[in-house]
Coordinates of C-alpha atoms in Angstrom, one line a residue:
M28 CA -21.4 -41.8 -15.3
S29 CA -24.1 -43.6 -17.3
A30 CA -26.8 -41.9 -19.3
G31 CA -29.4 -43.1 -16.7
E32 CA -27.3 -41.6 -13.9
L33 CA -27.0 -38.3 -15.7
A34 CA -30.8 -38.3 -16.4
E35 CA -31.5 -39.0 -12.7
R36 CA -29.2 -36.3 -11.6
A37 CA -30.8 -33.8 -14.0
V38 CA -34.1 -34.3 -12.2
G39 CA -32.7 -35.0 -8.8
Q40 CA -30.5 -32.8 -6.6
P41 CA -29.9 -29.4 -8.1
L42 CA -26.4 -28.4 -8.9
L43 CA -24.7 -25.8 -6.7
V44 CA -24.7 -23.2 -9.4
E45 CA -28.5 -23.6 -9.7
M46 CA -29.0 -23.3 -5.9
L47 CA -26.8 -20.2 -5.7
T48 CA -28.4 -18.5 -8.7
L49 CA -31.9 -19.1 -7.5
A50 CA -31.1 -18.0 -3.9
Q51 CA -29.4 -14.9 -5.2
R52 CA -32.3 -14.0 -7.4
R53 CA -34.8 -14.5 -4.6
L54 CA -32.8 -12.5 -2.1
T55 CA -32.1 -9.6 -4.3
R56 CA -35.7 -9.4 -5.7
T57 CA -37.2 -8.3 -2.4
L58 CA -34.2 -6.2 -1.3
T59 CA -34.2 -4.5 -4.7
H60 CA -37.9 -3.6 -4.1
T61 CA -37.1 -2.2 -0.7
L62 CA -34.2 -0.1 -1.9
A63 CA -36.3 1.2 -4.8
E64 CA -38.7 2.6 -2.3
E65 CA -35.7 4.7 -1.1
N66 CA -34.9 5.7 -4.6
C67 CA -31.8 3.6 -4.8
T68 CA -30.9 0.6 -7.0
F69 CA -29.3 -2.6 -5.7
D70 CA -26.0 -1.8 -7.6
Q71 CA -26.0 1.8 -6.3
W72 CA -26.2 0.4 -2.8
L73 CA -23.3 -2.0 -3.5
V74 CA -21.2 0.9 -4.7
L75 CA -22.1 2.9 -1.5
R76 CA -21.2 -0.1 0.6
A77 CA -17.8 -0.5 -1.2
L78 CA -17.0 3.1 -0.4
G79 CA -18.3 2.9 3.2
D80 CA -14.8 2.4 4.7
G81 CA -13.9 6.0 3.9
E82 CA -10.8 5.0 2.0
G83 CA -12.0 5.9 -1.5
R84 CA -11.7 3.5 -4.5
S85 CA -10.6 3.8 -8.1
M86 CA -13.2 3.1 -10.7
G87 CA -11.1 0.1 -11.8
D88 CA -11.1 -1.3 -8.3
L89 CA -14.8 -0.8 -7.9
A90 CA -15.6 -2.5 -11.2
Q91 CA -13.4 -5.4 -10.4
S92 CA -14.6 -6.0 -6.8
L93 CA -18.3 -5.5 -7.6
L94 CA -18.2 -7.4 -11.0
I95 CA -19.8 -4.4 -12.7
P96 CA -18.6 -3.5 -16.3
H97 CA -16.8 -0.2 -16.4
A98 CA -19.4 1.5 -18.6
S99 CA -22.2 0.5 -16.2
L100 CA -20.2 1.5 -13.2
T101 CA -19.6 5.0 -14.8
R102 CA -23.4 5.5 -15.1
L103 CA -23.9 4.3 -11.5
V104 CA -21.3 6.6 -10.2
D105 CA -22.6 9.5 -12.3
A106 CA -26.0 9.1 -10.7
L107 CA -24.6 8.8 -7.2
V108 CA -22.5 12.0 -7.8
D109 CA -25.6 13.8 -9.1
N110 CA -27.5 12.9 -5.9
G111 CA -24.6 14.1 -3.8
W112 CA -24.0 10.7 -2.2
I113 CA -20.4 10.3 -3.5
Y114 CA -17.8 12.6 -5.0
R115 CA -14.8 12.0 -7.3
R116 CA -11.3 13.1 -6.4
Q117 CA -8.3 13.3 -8.7
S118 CA -5.0 11.9 -7.4
G119 CA -2.4 14.4 -6.4
T120 CA 0.4 12.2 -7.8
D121 CA -1.3 10.7 -10.9
R122 CA -3.8 13.0 -12.7
R123 CA -5.2 10.0 -14.6
R124 CA -6.3 8.3 -11.3
I125 CA -9.7 9.2 -10.1
T126 CA -11.1 7.8 -6.9
A127 CA -14.7 7.8 -5.7
H128 CA -15.5 8.7 -2.1
L129 CA -18.6 8.6 0.1
S130 CA -19.8 12.1 1.0
R131 CA -21.2 12.9 4.4
R132 CA -24.7 12.8 2.8
G133 CA -23.8 9.5 1.3
H134 CA -22.7 8.1 4.6
D135 CA -26.1 9.1 6.2
R136 CA -27.8 7.5 3.2
L137 CA -25.7 4.3 3.5
T138 CA -26.6 4.0 7.2
R139 CA -30.3 4.1 6.3
L140 CA -30.0 1.6 3.4
N141 CA -27.8 -0.7 5.5
A142 CA -30.5 -0.7 8.2
L143 CA -33.1 -1.8 5.6
A144 CA -30.8 -4.5 4.2
E145 CA -30.1 -5.8 7.7
A146 CA -33.9 -5.9 8.4
H147 CA -34.4 -7.8 5.2
E148 CA -31.7 -10.3 6.1
S149 CA -33.2 -10.8 9.6
A150 CA -36.6 -11.4 8.0
V151 CA -35.1 -14.0 5.6
R152 CA -33.3 -15.8 8.5
A153 CA -36.6 -15.8 10.5
A154 CA -38.5 -17.2 7.5
C155 CA -35.9 -19.9 7.1
A156 CA -36.0 -20.6 10.8
S157 CA -32.3 -21.1 10.8
E158 CA -29.0 -19.2 11.2
D159 CA -27.1 -22.0 9.3
P160 CA -26.1 -20.7 5.8
A161 CA -26.6 -24.1 4.2
A162 CA -30.1 -24.3 5.5
I163 CA -30.8 -20.8 4.3
L164 CA -29.4 -21.6 0.9
A165 CA -31.5 -24.7 0.6
Y166 CA -34.6 -22.7 1.7
L167 CA -34.0 -19.9 -0.8
A168 CA -33.2 -22.3 -3.7
G169 CA -36.3 -24.4 -3.0
P170 CA -39.1 -24.5 -5.5
D171 CA -41.6 -22.7 -3.2
A172 CA -39.3 -20.2 -1.6
A173 CA -40.5 -16.6 -1.6

């Protein structure tokens, strides 16, 4: 690719990584605000969702699946435990293995937060006037997207 072609691409079509990053930032900005009104952070909501299947997850599994550093995850889980939304359980076979589980109160909380997230997604889809993920991505990554 020539220098001219590279320069043209730099000001032309955005790269996929740009589009995904901008779309993610725009999507999470408004959802984060909505969750904050419910006294919950975006990452706390992600942890609650990850535990929503009722199976319980180890801290390592949560950190890996949510791409959250262990130290940050520990602080998140501590806050969720303090609020009574989740609890920790030690394995009966390996005392070093601790799993996090959604409490009954946490399940109720997750139901409410998921309803807010689903309403947020519906509003985004309506604003995009499309159900097509590619069209939604293009809308969200655009320069004048909300």
